[in-house]
PDB file of C-alpha atoms in Angstrom:
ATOM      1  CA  UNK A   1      88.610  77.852 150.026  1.00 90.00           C
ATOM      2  CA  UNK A   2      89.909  74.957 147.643  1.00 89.00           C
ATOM      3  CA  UNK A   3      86.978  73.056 148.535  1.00 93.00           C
ATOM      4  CA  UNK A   4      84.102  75.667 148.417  1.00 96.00           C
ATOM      5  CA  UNK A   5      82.733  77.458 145.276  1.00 98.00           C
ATOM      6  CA  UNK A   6      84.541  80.453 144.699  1.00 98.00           C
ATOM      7  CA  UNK A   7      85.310  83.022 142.497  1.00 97.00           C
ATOM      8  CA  UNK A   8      88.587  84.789 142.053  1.00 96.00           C
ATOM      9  CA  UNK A   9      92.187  83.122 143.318  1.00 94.00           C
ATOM     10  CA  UNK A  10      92.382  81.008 145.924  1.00 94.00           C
ATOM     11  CA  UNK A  11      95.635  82.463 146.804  1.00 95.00           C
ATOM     12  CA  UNK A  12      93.898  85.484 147.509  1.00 96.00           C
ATOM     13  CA  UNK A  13      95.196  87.481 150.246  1.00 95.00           C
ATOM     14  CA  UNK A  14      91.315  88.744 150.877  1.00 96.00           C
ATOM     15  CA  UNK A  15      88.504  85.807 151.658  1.00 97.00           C
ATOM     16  CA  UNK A  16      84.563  86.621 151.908  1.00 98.00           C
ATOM     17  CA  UNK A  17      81.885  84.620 151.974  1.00 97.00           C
ATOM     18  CA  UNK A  18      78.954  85.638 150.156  1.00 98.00           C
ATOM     19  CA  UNK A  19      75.533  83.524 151.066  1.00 98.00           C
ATOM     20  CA  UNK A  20      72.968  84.266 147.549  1.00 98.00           C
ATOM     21  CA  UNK A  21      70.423  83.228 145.309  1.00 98.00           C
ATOM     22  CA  UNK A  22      70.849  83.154 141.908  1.00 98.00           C
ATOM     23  CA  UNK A  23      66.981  84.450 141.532  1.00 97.00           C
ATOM     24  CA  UNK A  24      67.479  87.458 144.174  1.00 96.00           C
ATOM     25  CA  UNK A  25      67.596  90.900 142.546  1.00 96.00           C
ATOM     26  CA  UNK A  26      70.080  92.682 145.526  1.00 97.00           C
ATOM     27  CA  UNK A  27      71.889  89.098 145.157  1.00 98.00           C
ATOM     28  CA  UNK A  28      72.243  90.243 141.416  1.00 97.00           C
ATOM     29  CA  UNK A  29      73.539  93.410 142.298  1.00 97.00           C
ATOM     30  CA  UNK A  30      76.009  92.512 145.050  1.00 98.00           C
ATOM     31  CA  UNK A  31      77.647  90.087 142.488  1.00 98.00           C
ATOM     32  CA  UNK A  32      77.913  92.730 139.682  1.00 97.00           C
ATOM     33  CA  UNK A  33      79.467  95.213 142.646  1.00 98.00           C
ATOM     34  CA  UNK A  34      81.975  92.042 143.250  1.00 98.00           C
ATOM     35  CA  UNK A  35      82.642  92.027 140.084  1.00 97.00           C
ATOM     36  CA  UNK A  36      83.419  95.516 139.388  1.00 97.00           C
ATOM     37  CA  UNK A  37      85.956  95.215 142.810  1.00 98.00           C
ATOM     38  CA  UNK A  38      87.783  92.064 141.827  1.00 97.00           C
ATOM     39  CA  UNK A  39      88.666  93.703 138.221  1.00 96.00           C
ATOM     40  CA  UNK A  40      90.048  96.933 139.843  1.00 96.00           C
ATOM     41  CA  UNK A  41      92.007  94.290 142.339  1.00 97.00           C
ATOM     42  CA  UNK A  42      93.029  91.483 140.232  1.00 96.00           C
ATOM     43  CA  UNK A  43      94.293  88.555 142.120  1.00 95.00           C
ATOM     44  CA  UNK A  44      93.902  90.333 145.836  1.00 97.00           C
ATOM     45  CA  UNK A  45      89.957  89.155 146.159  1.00 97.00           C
ATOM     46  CA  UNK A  46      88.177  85.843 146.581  1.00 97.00           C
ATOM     47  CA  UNK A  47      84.746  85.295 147.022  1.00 98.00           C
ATOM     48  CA  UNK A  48      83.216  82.124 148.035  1.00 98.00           C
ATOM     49  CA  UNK A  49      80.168  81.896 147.072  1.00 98.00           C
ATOM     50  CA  UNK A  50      77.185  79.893 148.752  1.00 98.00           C
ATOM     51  CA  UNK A  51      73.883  80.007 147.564  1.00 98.00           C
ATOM     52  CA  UNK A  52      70.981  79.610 149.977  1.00 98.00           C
ATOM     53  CA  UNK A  53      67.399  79.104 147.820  1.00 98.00           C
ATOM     54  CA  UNK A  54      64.681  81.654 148.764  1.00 97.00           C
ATOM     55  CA  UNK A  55      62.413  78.538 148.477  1.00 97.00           C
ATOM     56  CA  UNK A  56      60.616  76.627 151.210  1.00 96.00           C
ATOM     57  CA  UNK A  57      61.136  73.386 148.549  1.00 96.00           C
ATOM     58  CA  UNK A  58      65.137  73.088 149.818  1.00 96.00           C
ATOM     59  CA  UNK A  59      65.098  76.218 152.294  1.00 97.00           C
ATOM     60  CA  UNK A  60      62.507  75.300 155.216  1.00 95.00           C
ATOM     61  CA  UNK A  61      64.288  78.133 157.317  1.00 91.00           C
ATOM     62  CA  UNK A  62      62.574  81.435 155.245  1.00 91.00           C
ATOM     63  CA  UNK A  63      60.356  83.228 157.364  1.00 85.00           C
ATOM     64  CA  UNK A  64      56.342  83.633 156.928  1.00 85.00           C
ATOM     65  CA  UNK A  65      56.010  86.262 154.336  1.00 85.00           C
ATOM     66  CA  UNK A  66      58.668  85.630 152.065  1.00 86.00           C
ATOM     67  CA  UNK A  67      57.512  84.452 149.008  1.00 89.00           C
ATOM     68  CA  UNK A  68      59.229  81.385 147.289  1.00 94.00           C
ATOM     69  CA  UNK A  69      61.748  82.401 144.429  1.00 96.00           C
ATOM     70  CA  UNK A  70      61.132  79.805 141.213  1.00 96.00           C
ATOM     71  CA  UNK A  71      64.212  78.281 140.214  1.00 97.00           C
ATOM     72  CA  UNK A  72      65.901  78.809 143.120  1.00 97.00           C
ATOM     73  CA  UNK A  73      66.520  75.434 144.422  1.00 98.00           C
ATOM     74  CA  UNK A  74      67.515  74.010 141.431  1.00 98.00           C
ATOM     75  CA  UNK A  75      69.776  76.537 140.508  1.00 98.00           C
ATOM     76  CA  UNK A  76      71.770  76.120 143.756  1.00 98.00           C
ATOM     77  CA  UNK A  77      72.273  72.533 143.326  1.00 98.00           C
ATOM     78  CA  UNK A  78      73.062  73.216 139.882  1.00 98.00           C
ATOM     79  CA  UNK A  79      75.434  75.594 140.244  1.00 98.00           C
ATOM     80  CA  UNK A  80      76.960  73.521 142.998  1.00 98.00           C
ATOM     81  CA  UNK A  81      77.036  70.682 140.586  1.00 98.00           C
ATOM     82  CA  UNK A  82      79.022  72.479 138.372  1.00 98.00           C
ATOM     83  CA  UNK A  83      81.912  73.353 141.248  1.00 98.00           C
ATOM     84  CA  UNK A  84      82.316  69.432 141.650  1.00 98.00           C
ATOM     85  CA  UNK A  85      82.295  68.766 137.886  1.00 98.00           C
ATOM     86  CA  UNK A  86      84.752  71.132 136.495  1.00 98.00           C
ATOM     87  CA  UNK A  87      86.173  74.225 138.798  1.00 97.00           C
ATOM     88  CA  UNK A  88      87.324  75.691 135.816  1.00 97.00           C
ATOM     89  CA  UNK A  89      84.306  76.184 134.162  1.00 98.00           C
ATOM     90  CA  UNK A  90      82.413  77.347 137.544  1.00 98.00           C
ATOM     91  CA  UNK A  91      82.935  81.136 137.014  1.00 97.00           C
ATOM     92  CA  UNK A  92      81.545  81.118 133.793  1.00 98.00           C
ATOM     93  CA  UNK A  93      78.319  79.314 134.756  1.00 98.00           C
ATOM     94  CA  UNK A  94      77.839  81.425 138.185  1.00 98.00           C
ATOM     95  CA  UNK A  95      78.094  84.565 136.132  1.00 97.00           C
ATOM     96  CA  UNK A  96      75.844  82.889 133.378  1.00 98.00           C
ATOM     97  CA  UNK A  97      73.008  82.045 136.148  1.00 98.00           C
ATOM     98  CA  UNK A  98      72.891  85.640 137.388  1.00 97.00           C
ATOM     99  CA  UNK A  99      72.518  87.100 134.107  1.00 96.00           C
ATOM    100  CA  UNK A 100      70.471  84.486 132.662  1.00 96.00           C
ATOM    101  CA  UNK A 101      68.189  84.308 135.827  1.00 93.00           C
ATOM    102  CA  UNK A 102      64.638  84.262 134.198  1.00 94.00           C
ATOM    103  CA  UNK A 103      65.551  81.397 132.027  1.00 95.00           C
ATOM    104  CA  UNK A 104      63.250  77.849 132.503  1.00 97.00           C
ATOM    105  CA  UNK A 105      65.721  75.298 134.554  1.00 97.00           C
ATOM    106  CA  UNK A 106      66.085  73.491 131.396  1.00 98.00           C
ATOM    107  CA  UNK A 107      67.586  76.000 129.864  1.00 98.00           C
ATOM    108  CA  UNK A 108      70.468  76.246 133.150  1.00 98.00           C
ATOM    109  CA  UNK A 109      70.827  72.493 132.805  1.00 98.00           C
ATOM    110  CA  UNK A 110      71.613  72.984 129.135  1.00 98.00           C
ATOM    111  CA  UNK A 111      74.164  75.689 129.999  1.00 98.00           C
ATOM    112  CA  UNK A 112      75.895  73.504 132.720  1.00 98.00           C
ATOM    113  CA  UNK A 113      76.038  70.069 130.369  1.00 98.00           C
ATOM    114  CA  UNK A 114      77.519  71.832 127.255  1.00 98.00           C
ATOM    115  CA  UNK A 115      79.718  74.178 129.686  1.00 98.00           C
ATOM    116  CA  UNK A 116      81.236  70.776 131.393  1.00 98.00           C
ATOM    117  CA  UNK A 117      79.870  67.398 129.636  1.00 98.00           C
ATOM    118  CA  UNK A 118      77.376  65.152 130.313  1.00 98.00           C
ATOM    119  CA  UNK A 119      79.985  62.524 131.796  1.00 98.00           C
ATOM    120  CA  UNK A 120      81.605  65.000 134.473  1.00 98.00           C
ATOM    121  CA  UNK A 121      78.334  66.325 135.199  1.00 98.00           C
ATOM    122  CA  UNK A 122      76.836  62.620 135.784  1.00 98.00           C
ATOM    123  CA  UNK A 123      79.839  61.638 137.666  1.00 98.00           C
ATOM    124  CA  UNK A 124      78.864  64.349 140.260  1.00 98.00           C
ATOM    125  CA  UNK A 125      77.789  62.822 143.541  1.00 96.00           C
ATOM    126  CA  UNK A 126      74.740  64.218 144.745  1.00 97.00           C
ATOM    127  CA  UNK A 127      74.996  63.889 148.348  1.00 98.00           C
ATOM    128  CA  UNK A 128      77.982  66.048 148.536  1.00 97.00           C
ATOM    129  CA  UNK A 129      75.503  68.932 146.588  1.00 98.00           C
ATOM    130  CA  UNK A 130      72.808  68.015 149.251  1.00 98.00           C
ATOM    131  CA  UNK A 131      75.070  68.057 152.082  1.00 98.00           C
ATOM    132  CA  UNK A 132      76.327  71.863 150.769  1.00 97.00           C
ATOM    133  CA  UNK A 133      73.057  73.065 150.824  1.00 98.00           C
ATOM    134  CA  UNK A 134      72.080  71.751 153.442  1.00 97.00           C
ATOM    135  CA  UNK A 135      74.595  73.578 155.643  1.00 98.00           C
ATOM    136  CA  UNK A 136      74.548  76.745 153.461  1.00 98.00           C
ATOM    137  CA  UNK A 137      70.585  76.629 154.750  1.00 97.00           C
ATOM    138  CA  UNK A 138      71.394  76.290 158.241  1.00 97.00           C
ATOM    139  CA  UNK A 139      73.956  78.882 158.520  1.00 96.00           C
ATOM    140  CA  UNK A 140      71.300  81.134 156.737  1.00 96.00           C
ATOM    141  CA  UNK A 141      68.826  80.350 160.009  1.00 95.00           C
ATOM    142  CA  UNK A 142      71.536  81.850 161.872  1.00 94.00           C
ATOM    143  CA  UNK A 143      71.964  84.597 160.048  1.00 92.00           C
ATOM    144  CA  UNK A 144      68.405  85.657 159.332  1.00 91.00           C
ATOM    145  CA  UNK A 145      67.552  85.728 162.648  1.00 89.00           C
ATOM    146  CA  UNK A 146      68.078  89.469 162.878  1.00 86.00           C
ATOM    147  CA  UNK A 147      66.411  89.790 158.550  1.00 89.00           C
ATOM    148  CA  UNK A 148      66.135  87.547 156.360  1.00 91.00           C
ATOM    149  CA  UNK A 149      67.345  90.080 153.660  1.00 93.00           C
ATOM    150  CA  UNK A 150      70.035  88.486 151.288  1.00 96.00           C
ATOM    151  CA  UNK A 151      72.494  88.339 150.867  1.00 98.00           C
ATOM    152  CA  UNK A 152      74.604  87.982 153.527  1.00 97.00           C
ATOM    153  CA  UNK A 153      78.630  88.844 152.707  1.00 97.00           C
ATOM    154  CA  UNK A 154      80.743  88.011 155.624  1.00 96.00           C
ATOM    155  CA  UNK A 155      83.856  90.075 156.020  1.00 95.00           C
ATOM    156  CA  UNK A 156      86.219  89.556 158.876  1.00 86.00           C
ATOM    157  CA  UNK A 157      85.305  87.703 161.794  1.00 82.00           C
ATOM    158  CA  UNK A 158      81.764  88.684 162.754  1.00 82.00           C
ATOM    159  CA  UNK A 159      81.289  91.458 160.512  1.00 92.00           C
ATOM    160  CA  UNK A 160      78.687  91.295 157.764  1.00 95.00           C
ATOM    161  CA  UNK A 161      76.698  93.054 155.414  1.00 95.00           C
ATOM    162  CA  UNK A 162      73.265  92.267 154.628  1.00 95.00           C
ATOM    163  CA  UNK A 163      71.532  93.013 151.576  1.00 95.00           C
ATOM    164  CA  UNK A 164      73.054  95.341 148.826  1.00 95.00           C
ATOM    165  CA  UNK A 165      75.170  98.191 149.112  1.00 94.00           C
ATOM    166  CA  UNK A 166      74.228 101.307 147.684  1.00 95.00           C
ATOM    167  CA  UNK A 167      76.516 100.785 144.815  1.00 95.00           C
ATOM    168  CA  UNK A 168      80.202  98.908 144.435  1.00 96.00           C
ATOM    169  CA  UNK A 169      82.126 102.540 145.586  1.00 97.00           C
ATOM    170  CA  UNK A 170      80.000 101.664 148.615  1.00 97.00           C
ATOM    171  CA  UNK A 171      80.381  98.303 148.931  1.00 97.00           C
ATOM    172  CA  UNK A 172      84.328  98.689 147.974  1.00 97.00           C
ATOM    173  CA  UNK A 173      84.979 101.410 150.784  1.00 97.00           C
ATOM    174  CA  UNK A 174      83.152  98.540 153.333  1.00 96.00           C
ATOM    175  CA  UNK A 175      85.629  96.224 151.907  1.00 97.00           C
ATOM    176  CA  UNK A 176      88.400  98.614 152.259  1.00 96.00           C
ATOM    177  CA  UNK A 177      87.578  99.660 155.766  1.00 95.00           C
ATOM    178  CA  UNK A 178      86.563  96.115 157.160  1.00 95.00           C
ATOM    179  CA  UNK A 179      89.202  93.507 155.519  1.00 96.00           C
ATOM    180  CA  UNK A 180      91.959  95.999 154.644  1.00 95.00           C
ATOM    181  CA  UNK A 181      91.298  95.531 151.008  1.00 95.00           C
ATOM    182  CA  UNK A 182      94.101  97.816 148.803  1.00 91.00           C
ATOM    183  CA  UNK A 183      96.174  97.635 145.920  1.00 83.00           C
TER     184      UNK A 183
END
């Protein structure tokens, strides 16, 4: 967990993995759900959070019929880019993509250099990004292979959900029932 993008304490006593896209609209949702959870349990929830582009530009592994999500490969990397720069800051930016989603890339990249500074943000090296994605993409070959549908939260050993929950009292009870989350 120290290494990965996360959100939430790394002490956590509860770990997902959430595979997104910043331009996926049950992505969107799942993250607000998240959100809603970790506030009612501060401190007990962690989230790491690995996005996997719906585009065939960085994601070769979508199947034929899903359309290519604009944005979405530069978003990953940028968000990614953000993790290495400044940790402390990543949060903030993650939260900032989803909400921001429609926005040109420039407009991200803006966010990201005055959220961290052009030097930390220059100082990231690229291949680590690439190398990120690159796995978060072949883990999502795995995983589509019954639907593509995103995203894909992984709860306890081989138990995960796929696509949105009906709403976070749903998606809570899952956590609840599958990772022991409580108070």
């Amino acid at each position: 967990i120290d290494e990965l993008p996360h959100t939430g304490s790394a002490d956590a006593e509860f770990v997902i993995v959430k595979y997104f896209d910043y331009t996926c609209e049950a992505c969107r949702d799942v993250h607000g759900d998240l959100a809603t959870i970790m506030t009612k349990y501060p401190g007990k929830l962690a989230v790491i959070v690995l996005p996997v582009p719906l585009n065939k530009n960085c994601n070769p592994n979508l199947p034929t019929g899903v359309q290519d999500h604009v944005n979405a490969c530069e978003f990953a990397k940028l968000s990614l880019t953000v993790w290495r720069a400044d940790r402390s800051k990543f949060a903030e930016f993650h939260a900032w993509l989803f909400e921001y989603h429609e926005q040109p890339y420039e407009a991200a990249e803006a966010m990201a250099y005055s959220l961290v500074g052009d030097g930390k943000m220059e100082a990231v090296d690229p291949t680590w990004v690439d190398a990120v994605l690159l796995g978060n993409v072949a883990d999502y070959k795995v995983f589509a292979r019954n639907t593509p549908v995103m995203p894909k939260v992984l709860l306890k050993g081989s138990k995960m959900i796929q696509g949105a929950a009906k709403d976070a009292d749903t998606l809570e009870q899952l956590l609840r029932q599958n990772i022991g989350l409580k108070n």
